[in-house]
PDB file of C-alpha atoms in Angstrom:
ATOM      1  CA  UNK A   1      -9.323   4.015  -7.958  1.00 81.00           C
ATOM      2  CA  UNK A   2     -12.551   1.943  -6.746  1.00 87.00           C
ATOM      3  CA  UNK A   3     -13.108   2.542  -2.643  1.00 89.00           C
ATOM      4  CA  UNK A   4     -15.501   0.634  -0.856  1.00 90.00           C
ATOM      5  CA  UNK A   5     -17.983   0.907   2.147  1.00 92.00           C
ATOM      6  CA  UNK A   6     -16.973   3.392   4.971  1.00 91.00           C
ATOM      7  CA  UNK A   7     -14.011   4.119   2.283  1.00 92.00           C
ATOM      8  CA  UNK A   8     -16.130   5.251  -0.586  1.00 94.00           C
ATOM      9  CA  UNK A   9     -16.494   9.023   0.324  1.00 95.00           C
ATOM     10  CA  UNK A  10     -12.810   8.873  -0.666  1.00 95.00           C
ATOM     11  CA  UNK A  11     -13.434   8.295  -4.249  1.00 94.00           C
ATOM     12  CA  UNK A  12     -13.813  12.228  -4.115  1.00 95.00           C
ATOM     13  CA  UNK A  13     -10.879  14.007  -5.128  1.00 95.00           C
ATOM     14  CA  UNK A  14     -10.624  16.986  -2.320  1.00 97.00           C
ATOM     15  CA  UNK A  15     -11.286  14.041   0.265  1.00 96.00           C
ATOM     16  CA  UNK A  16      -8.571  11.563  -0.706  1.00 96.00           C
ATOM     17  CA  UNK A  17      -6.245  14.861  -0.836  1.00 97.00           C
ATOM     18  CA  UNK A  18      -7.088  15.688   2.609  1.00 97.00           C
ATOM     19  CA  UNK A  19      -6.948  12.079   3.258  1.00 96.00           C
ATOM     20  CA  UNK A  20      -3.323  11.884   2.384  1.00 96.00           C
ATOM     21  CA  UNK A  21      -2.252  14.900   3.474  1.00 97.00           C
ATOM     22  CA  UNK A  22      -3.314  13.545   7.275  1.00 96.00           C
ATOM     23  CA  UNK A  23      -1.610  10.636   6.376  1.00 96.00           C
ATOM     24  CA  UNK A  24       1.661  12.713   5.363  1.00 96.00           C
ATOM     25  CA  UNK A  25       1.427  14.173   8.755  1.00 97.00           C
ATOM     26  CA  UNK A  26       2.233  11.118  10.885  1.00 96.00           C
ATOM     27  CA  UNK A  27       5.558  10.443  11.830  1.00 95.00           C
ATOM     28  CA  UNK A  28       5.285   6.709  10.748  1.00 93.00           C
ATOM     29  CA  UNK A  29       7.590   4.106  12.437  1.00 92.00           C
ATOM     30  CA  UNK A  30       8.704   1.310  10.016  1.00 88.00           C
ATOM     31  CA  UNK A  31      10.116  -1.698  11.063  1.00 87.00           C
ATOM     32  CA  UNK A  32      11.785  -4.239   8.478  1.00 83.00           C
ATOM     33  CA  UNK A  33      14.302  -7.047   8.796  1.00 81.00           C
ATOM     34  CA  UNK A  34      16.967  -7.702   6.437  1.00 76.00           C
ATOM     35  CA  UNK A  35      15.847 -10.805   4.110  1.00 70.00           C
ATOM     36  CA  UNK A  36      17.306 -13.906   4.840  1.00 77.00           C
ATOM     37  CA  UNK A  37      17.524 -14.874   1.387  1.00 83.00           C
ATOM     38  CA  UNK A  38      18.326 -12.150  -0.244  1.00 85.00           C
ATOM     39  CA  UNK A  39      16.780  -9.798  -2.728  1.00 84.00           C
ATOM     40  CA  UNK A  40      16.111 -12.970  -4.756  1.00 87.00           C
ATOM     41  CA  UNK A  41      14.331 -14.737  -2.304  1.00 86.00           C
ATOM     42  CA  UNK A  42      11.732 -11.058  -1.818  1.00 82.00           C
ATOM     43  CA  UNK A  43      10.513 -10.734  -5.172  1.00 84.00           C
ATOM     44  CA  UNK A  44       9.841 -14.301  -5.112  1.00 85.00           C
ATOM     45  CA  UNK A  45       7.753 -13.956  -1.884  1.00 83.00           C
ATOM     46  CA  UNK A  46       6.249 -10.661  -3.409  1.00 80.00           C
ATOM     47  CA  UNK A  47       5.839 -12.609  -6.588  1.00 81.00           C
ATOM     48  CA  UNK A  48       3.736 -15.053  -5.296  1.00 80.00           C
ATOM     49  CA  UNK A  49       1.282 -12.748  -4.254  1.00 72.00           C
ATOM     50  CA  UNK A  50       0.683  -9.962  -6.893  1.00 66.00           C
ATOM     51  CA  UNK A  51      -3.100 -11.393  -7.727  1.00 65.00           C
ATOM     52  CA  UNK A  52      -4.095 -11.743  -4.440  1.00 63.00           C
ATOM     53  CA  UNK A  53      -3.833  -8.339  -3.531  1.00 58.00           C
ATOM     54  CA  UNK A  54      -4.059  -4.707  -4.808  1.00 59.00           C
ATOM     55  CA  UNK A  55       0.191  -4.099  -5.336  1.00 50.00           C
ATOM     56  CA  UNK A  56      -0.076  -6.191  -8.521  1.00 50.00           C
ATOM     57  CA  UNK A  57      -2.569  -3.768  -9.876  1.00 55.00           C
ATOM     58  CA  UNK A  58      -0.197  -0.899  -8.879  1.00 54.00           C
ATOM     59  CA  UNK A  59       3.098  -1.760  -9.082  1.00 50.00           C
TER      60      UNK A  59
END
């Protein structure tokens, strides 16, 4: 996976492990409101968006 400026030191493989083993160690708070149109209506928002940004490459 390509990283770039300040990121690029993560392109190693013990550094983007430590990386995401801080990351693992956060107690993350996620907030997220029920659609209003349904499930439908989210992949069609997501849809419209998979070139524009990295989740179409990953997903």
């Amino acid at each position: 996976m390509p990283f770039f400026d300040d990121l690029g030191v993560l392109a190693e493989p013990d550094a983007f492990a430590a990386h995401l083993d801080a990351m693992r160690r956060i107690n993350w708070v996620v907030y997220a409101k029920r659609p209003f149109g349904g499930p439908a209506q989210v992949l069609a928002y997501l849809g419209r968006y998979t070139h524009r940004v990295e989740l179409g490459r990953f997903c």
